[in-house]
PDB file of C-alpha atoms and ligand atoms in Angstrom:
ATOM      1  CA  UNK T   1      86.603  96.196  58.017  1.00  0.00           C
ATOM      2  CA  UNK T   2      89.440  98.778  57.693  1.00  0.00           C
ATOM      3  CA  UNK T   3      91.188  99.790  61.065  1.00  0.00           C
ATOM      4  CA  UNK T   4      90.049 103.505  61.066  1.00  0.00           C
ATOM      5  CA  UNK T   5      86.604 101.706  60.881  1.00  0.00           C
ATOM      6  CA  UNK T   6      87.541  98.968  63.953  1.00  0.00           C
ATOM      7  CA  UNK T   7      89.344 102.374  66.102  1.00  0.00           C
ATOM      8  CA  UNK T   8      86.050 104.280  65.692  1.00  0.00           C
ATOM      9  CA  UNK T   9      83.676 101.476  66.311  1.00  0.00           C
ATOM     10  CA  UNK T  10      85.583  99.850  69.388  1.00  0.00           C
ATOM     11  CA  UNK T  11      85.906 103.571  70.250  1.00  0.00           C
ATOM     12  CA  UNK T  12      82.075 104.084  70.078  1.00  0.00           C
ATOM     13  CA  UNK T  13      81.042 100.456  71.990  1.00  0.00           C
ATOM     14  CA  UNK T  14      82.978 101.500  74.916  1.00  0.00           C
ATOM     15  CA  UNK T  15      81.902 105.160  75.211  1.00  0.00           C
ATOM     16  CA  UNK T  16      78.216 103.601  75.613  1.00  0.00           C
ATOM     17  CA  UNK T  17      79.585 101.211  77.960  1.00  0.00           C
ATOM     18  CA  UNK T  18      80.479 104.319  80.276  1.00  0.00           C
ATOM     19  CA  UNK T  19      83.590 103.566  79.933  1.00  0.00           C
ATOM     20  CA  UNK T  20      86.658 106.155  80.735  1.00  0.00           C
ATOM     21  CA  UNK T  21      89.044 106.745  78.396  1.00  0.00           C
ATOM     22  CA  UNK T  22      87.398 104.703  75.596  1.00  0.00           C
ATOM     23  CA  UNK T  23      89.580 106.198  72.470  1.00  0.00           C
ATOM     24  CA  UNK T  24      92.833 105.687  74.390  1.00  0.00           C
ATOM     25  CA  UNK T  25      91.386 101.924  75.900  1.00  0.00           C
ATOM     26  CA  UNK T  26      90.567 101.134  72.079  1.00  0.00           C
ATOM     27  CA  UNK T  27      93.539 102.424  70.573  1.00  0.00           C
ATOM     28  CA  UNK T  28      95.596  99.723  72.800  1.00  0.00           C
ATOM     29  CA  UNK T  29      93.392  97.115  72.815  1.00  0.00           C
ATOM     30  CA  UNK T  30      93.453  97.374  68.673  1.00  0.00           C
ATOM     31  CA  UNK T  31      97.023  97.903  68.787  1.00  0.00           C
ATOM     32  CA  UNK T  32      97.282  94.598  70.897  1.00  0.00           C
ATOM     33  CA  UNK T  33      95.461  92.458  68.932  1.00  0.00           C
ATOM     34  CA  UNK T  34      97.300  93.466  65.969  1.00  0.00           C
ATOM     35  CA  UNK T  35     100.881  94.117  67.539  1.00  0.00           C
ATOM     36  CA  UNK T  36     100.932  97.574  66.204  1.00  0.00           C
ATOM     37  CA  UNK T  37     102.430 100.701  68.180  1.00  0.00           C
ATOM     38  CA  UNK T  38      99.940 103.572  68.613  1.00  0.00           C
ATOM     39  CA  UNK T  39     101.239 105.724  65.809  1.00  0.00           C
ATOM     40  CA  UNK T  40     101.343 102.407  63.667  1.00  0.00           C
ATOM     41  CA  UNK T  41      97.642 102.373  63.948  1.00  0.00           C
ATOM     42  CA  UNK T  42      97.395 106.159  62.741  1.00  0.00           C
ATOM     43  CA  UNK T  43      99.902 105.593  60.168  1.00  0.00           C
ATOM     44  CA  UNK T  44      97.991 102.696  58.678  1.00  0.00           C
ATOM     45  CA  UNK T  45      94.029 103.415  58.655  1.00  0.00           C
ATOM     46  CA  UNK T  46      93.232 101.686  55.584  1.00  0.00           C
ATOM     47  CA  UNK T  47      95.186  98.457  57.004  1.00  0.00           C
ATOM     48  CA  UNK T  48      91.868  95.616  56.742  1.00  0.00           C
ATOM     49  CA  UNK T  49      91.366  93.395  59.214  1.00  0.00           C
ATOM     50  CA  UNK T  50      91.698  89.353  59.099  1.00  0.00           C
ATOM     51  CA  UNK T  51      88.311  87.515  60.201  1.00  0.00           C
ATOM     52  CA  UNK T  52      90.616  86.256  62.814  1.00  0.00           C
ATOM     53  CA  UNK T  53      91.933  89.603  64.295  1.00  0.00           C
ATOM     54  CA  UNK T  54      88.443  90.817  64.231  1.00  0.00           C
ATOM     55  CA  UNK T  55      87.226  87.803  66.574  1.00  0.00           C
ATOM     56  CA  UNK T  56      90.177  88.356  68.641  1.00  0.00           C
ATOM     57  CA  UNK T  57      89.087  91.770  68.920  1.00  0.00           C
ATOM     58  CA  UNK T  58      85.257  91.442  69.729  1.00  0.00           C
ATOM     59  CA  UNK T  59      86.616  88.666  72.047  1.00  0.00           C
ATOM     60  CA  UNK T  60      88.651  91.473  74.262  1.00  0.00           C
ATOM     61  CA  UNK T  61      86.087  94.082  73.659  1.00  0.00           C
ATOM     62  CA  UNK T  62      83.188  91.684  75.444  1.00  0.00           C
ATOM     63  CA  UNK T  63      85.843  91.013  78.739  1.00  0.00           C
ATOM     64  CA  UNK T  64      86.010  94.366  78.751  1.00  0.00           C
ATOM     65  CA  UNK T  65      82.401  95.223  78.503  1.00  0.00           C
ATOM     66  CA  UNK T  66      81.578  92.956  80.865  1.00  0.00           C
ATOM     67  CA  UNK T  67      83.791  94.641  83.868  1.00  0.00           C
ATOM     68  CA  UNK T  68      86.743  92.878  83.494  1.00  0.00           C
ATOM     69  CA  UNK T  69      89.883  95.177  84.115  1.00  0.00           C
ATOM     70  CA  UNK T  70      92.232  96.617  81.217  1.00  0.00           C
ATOM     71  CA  UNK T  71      95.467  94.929  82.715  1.00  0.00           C
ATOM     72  CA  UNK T  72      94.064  91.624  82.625  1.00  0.00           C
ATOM     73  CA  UNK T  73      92.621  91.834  79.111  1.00  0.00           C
ATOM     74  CA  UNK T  74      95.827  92.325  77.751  1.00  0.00           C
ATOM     75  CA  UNK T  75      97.529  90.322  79.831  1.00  0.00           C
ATOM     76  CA  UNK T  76     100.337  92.595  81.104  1.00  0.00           C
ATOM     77  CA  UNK T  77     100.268  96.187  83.074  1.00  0.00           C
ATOM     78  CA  UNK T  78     103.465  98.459  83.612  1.00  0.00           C
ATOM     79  CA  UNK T  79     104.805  99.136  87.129  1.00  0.00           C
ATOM     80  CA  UNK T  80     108.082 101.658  87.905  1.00  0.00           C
ATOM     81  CA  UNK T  81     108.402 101.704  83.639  1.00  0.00           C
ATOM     82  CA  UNK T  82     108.920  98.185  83.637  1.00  0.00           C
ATOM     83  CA  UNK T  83     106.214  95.345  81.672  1.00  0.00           C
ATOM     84  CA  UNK T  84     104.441  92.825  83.791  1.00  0.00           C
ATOM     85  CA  UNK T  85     102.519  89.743  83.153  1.00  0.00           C
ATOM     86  CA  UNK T  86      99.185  89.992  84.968  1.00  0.00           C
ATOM     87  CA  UNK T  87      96.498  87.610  84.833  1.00  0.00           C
ATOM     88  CA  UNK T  88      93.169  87.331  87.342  1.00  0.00           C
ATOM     89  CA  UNK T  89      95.401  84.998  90.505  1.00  0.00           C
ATOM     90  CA  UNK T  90      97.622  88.790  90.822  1.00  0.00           C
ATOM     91  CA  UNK T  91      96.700  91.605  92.073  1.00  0.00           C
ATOM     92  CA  UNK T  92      97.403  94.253  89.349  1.00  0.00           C
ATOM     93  CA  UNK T  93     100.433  96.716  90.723  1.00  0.00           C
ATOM     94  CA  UNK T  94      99.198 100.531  91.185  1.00  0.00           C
ATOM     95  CA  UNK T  95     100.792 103.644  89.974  1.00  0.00           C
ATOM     96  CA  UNK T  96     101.469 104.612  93.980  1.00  0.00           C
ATOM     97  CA  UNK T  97     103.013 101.423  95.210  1.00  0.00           C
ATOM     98  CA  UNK T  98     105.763 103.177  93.008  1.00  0.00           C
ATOM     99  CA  UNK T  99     106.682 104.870  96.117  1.00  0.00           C
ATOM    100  CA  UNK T 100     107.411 101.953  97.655  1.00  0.00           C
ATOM    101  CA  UNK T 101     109.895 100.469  95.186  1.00  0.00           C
ATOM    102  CA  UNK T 102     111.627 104.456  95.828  1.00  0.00           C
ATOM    103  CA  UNK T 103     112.282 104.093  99.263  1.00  0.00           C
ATOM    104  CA  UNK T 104     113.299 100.536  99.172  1.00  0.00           C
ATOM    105  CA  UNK T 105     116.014 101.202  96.572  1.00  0.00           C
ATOM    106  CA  UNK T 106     116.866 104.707  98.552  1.00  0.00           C
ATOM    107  CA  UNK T 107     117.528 102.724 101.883  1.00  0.00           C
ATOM    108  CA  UNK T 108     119.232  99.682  99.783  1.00  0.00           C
ATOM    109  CA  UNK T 109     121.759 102.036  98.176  1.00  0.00           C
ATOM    110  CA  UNK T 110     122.572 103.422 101.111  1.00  0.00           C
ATOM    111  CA  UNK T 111     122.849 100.352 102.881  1.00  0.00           C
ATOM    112  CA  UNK T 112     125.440  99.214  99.981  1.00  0.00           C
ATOM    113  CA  UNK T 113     127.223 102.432 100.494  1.00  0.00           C
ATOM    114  CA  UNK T 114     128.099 101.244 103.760  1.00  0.00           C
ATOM    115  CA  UNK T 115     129.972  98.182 101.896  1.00  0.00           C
ATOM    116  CA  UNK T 116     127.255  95.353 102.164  1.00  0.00           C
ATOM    117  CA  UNK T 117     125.344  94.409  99.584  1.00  0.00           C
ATOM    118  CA  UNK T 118     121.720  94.197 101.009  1.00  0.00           C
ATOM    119  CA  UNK T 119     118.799  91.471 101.264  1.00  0.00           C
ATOM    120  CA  UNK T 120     115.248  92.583 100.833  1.00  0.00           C
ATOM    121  CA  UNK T 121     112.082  90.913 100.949  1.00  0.00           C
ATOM    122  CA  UNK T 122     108.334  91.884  99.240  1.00  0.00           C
ATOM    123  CA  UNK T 123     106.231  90.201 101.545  1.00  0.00           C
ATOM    124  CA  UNK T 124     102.774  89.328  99.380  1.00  0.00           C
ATOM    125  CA  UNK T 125     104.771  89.492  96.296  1.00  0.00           C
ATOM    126  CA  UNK T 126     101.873  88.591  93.763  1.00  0.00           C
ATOM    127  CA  UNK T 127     102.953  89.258  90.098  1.00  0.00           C
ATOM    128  CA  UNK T 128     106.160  89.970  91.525  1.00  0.00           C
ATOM    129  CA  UNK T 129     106.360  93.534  90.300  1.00  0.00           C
ATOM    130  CA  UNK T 130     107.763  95.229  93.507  1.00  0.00           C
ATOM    131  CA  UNK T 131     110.290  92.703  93.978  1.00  0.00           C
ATOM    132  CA  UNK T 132     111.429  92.490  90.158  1.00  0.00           C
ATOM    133  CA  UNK T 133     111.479  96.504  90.224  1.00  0.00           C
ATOM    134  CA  UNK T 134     113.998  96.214  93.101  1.00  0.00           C
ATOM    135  CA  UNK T 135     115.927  93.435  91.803  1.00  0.00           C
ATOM    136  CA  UNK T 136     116.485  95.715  88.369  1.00  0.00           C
ATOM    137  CA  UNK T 137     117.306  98.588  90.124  1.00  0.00           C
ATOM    138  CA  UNK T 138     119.806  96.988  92.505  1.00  0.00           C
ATOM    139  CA  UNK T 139     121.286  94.067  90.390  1.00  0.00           C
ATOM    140  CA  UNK T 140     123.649  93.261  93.507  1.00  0.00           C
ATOM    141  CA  UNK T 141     121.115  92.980  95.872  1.00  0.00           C
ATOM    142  CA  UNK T 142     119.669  89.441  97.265  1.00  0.00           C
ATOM    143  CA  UNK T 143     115.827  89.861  96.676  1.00  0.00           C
ATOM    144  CA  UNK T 144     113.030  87.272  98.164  1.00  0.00           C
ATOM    145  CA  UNK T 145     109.534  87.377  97.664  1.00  0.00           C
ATOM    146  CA  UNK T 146     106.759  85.484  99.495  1.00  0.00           C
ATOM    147  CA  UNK T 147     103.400  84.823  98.709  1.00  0.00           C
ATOM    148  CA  UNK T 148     100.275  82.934 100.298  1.00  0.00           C
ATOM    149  CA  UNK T 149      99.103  81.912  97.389  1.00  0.00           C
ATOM    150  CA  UNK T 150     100.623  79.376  94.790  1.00  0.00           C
ATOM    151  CA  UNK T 151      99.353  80.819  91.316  1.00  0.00           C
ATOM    152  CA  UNK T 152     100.158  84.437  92.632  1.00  0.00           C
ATOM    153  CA  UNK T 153     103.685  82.705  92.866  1.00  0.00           C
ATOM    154  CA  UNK T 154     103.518  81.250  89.193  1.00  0.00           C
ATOM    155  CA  UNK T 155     102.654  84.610  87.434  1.00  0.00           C
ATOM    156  CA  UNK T 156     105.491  85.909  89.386  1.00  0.00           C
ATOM    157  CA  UNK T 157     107.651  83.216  88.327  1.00  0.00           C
ATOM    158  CA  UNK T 158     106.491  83.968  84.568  1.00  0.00           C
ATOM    159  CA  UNK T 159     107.843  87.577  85.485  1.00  0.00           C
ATOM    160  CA  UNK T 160     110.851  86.947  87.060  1.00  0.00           C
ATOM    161  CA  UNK T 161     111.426  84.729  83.561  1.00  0.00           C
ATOM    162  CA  UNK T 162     110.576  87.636  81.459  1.00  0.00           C
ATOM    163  CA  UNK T 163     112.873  89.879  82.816  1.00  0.00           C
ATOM    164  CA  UNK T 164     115.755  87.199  83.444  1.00  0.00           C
ATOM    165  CA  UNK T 165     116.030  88.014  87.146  1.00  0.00           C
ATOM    166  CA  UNK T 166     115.630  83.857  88.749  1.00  0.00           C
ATOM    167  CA  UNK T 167     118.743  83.896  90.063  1.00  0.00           C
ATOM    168  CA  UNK T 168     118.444  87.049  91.873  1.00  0.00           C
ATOM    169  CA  UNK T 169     114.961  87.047  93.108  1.00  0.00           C
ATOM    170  CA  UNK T 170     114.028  83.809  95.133  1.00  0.00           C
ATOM    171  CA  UNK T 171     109.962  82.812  95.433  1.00  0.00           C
ATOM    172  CA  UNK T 172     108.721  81.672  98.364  1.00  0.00           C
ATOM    173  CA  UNK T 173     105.310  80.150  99.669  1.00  0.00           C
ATOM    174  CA  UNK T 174     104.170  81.010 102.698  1.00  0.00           C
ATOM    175  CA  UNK T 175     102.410  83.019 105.135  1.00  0.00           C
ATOM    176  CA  UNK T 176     103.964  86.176 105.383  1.00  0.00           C
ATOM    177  CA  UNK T 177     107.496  85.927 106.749  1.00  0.00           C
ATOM    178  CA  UNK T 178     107.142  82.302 107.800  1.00  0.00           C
ATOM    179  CA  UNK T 179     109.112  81.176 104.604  1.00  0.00           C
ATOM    180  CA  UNK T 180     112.137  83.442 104.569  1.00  0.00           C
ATOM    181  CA  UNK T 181     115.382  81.698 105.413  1.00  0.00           C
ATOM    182  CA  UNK T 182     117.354  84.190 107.081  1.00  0.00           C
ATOM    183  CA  UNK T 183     117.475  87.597 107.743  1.00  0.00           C
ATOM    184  CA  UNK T 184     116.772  90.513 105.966  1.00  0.00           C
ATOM    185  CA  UNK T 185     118.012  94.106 105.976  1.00  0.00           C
ATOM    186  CA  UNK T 186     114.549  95.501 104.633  1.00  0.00           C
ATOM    187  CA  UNK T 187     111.052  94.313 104.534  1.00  0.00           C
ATOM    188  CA  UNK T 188     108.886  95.787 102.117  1.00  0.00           C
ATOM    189  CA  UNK T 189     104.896  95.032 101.819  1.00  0.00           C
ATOM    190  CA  UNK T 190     102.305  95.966 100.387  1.00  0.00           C
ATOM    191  CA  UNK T 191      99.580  93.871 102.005  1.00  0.00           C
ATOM    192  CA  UNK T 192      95.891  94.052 102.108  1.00  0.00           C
ATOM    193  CA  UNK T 193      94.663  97.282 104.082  1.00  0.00           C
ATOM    194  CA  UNK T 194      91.357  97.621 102.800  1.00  0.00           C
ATOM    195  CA  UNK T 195      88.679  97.795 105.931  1.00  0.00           C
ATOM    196  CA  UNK T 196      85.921  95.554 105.581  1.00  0.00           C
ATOM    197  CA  UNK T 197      83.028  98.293 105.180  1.00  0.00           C
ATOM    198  CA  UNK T 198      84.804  99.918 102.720  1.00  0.00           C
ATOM    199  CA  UNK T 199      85.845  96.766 100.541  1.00  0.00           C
ATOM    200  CA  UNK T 200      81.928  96.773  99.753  1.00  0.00           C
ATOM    201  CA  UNK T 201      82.612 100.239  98.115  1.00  0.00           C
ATOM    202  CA  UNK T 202      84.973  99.182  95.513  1.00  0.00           C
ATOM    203  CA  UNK T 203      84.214  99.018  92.152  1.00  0.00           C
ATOM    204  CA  UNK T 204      83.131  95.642  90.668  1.00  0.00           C
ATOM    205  CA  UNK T 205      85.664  96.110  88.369  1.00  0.00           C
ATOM    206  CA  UNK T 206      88.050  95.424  91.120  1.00  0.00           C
ATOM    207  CA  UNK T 207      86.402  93.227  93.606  1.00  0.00           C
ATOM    208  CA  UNK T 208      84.831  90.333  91.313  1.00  0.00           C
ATOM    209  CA  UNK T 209      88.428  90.676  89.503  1.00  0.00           C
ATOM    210  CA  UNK T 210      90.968  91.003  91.519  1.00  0.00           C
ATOM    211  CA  UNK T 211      92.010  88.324  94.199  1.00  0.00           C
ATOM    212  CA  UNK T 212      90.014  89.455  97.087  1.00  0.00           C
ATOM    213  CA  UNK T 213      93.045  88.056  99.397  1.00  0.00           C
ATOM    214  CA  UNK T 214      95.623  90.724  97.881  1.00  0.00           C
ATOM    215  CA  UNK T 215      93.187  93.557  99.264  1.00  0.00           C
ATOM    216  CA  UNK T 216      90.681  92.965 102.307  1.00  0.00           C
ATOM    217  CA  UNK T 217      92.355  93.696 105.153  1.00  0.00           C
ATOM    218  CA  UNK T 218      89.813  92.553 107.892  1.00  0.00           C
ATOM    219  CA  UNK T 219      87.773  95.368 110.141  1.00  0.00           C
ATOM    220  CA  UNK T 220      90.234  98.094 110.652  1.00  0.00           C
ATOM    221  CA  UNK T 221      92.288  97.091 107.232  1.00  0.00           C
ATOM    222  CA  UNK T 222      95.339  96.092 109.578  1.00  0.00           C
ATOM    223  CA  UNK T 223      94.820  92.074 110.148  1.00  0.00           C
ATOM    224  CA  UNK T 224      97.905  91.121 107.808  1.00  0.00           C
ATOM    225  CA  UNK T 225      99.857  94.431 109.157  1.00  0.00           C
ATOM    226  CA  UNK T 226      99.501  93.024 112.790  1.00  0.00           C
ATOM    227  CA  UNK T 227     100.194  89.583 112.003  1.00  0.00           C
ATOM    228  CA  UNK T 228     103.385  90.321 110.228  1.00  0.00           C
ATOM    229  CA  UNK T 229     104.278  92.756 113.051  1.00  0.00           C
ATOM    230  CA  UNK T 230     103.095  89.638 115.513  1.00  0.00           C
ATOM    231  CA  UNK T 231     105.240  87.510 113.572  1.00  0.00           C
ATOM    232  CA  UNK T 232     108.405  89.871 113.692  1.00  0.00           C
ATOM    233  CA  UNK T 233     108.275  90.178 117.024  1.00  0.00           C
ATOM    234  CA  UNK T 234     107.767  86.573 118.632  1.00  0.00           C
ATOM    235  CA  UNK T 235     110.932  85.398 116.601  1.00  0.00           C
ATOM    236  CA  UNK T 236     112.974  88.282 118.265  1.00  0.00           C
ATOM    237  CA  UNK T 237     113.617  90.191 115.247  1.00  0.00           C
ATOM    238  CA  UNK T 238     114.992  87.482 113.364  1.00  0.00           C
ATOM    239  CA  UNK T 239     113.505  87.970 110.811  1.00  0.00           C
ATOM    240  CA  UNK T 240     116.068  91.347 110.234  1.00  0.00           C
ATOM    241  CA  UNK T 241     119.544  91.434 110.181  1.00  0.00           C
ATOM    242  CA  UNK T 242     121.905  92.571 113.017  1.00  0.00           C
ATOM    243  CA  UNK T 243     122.821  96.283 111.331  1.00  0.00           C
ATOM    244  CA  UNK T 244     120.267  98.276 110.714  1.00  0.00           C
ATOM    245  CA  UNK T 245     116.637  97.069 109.528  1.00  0.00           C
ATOM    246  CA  UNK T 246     113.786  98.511 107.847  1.00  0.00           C
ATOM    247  CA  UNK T 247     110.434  97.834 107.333  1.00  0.00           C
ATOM    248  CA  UNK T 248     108.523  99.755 104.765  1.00  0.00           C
ATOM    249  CA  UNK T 249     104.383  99.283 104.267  1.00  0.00           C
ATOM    250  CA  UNK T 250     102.245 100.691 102.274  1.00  0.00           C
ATOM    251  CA  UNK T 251      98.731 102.253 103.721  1.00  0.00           C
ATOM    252  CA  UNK T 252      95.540 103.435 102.763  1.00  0.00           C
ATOM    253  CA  UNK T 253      94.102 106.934 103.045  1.00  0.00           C
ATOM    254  CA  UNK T 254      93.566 107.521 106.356  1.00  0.00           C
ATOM    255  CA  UNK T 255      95.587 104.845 108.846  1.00  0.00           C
ATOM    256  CA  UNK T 256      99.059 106.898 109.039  1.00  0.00           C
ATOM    257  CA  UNK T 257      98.234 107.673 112.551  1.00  0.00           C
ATOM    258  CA  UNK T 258      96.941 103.757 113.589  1.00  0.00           C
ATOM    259  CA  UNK T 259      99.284 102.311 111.764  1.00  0.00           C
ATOM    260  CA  UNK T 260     102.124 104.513 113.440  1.00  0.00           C
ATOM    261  CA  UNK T 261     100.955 103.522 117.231  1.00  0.00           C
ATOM    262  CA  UNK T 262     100.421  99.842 115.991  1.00  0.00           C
ATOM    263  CA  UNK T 263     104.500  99.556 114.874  1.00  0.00           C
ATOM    264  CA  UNK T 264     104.930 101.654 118.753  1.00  0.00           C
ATOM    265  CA  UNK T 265     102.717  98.900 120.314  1.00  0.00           C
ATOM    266  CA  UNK T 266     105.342  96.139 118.947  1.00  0.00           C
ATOM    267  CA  UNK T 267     108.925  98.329 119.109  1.00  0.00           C
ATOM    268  CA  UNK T 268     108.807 101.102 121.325  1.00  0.00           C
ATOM    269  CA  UNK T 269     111.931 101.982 120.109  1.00  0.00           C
ATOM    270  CA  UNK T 270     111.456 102.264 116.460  1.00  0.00           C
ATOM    271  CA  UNK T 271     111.853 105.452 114.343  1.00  0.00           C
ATOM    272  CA  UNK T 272     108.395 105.685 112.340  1.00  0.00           C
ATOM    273  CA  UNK T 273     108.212 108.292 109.243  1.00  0.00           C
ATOM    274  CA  UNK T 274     105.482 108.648 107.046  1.00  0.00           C
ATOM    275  CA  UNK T 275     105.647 109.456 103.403  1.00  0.00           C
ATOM    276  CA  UNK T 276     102.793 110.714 101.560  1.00  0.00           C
ATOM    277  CA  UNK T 277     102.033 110.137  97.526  1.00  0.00           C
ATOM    278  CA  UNK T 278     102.211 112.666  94.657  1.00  0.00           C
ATOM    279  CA  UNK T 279      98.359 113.255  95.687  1.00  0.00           C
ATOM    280  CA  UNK T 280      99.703 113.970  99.452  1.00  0.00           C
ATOM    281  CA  UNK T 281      98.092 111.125 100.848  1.00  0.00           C
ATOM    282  CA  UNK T 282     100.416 109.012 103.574  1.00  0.00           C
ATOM    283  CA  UNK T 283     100.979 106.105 101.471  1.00  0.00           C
ATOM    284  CA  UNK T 284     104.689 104.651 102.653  1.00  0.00           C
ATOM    285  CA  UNK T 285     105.140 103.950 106.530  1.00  0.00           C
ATOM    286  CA  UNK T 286     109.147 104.094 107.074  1.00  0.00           C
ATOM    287  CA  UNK T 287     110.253 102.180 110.339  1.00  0.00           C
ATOM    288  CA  UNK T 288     113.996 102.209 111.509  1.00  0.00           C
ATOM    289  CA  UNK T 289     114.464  99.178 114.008  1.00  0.00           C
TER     290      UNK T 289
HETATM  291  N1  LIG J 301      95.572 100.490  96.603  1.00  0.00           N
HETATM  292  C1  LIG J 301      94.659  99.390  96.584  1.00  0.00           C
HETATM  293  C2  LIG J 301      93.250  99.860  96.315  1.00  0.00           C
HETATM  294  O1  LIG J 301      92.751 100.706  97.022  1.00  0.00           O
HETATM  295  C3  LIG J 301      94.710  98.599  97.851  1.00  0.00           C
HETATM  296  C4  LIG J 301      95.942  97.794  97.894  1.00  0.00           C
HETATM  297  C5  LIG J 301      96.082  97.012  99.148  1.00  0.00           C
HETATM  298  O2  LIG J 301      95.150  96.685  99.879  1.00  0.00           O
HETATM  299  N2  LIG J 301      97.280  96.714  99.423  1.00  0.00           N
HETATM  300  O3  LIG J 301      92.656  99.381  95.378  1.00  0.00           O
END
């Protein structure tokens, strides 16, 4: 088999599968399997196939026919323009958590500007990607990232590796901000805000996939929001340093206006601003403590 033949049959085998995009899935799952850029695969069409890229091939095509998602077929996804390893113990990172890396570096610059150089930490880390954005973008700022869960930690660690950012970016286990050593200047997270009756509306794609921890958020979505609110205030704010602190969460469609009297509820006092997404959904809650 020639690889204009393998591009128009993967091509074909996914269409039927209803899947989207099937020429643009099958030009990058071909191009993985045999390490070729997309215009290397136009440039080459009569390029033949070894038995043992084919069975690599029909080996990807069935995880892929059977549900599984893109990012973890291959094995990596891209986040803020930057490659990350992804495998089934991560959540994969979305396009508008991107918004959340913005404002993070936006308050951390200014923060520096000020003199200091500033400590952040990605609560629910997973793969790591919002913390290893931030640590790229601001390569003098102190970055920790917690995580629940141990093998979220270890593709994180495989990330942080990959992009040569150990020293800068410290893993922690541990329930939310329990783990964090001292205090922090801004606390980003995106945790799990998906309500329970709509969690049942997902695709399968995503919820026989993708850690189901990373996403359900309990009945209202806000269980993990609350308990890291809970947890910020019964130290006394200790968990953010003495100038000023920010917290920055990312939200579903819909829970600007809960989530905005839920921060109230725990510090009266706080400045709350909302940020909405290219699509102009409120995506980013900003909190000035
Ligand atoms: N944006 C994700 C989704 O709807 C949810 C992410 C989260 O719960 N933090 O698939």
């Amino acid at each position: 088999m020639i690889l204009s033949e393998a591009l128009q049959s993967v091509t074909q085998t996914l269409r039927r599968a209803k899947i989207a995009d099937a020429s643009v899935e099958a030009e990058v799952l071909l191009g993985h399997v045999l390490g070729m850029s997309k215009t290397g695969l136009y440039t080459e069409p009569e390029r033949s196939l070894t038995s043992a890229e084919r069975e690599r091939l029909r080996r990807l095509v069935w995880r892929r026919l059977d549900g599984e998602p893109a990012a973890y077929v291959l094995g990596h996804c891209e986040f803020y323009g930057i490659d990350f390893y992804v495998e089934s113990h991560a959540f994969i990172p979305r396009p508008e958590t991107e918004l959340l890396v913005e404002e993070a570096v936006k308050l951390a610059q200014r923060i520096s500007r000020q003199g200091e150089q500033s400590t952040i930490a990605d609560i629910g880390t997973g793969c790591g990607a919002i913390a290893i954005s931030l640590a790229l973008a601001l390569p003098q700022a102190k970055i920790y990232a917690t995580d629940i869960s141990p093998s979220a930690l270890k593709v994180a660690g495989v990330n942080c590796r990959r992009h040569g950012v150990n020293g800068q970016v410290e893993l922690l286990q541990g329930n939310l901000l329990e783990p964090l050593p001292q205090a922090v200047d801004v606390i980003v997270a995106n945790l799990p805000y998906v309500k329970d009756c709509e969690f049942v509306d997902l695709s399968p794609e995503i919820t026989e996939y993708e850690p189901t921890i990373a996403l359900a958020g309990g009945r209202d979505g806000l269980d993990k929001i609350r308990e890291m609110l809970e947890q910020m205030r019964g130290k006394g704010g200790v968990h953010l340093g003495e100038g000023p602190a920010y917290l920055l969460l990312e939200i579903g469609q819909g829970q600007g206006e809960m989530v905005t009297s839920l921060v109230n509820d725990y510090f009266p006092q706080a400045s709350i601003e909302l940020i909405s997404d290219l699509g102009g959904i409120e995506r980013v809650v900003k909190v000035g403590l």
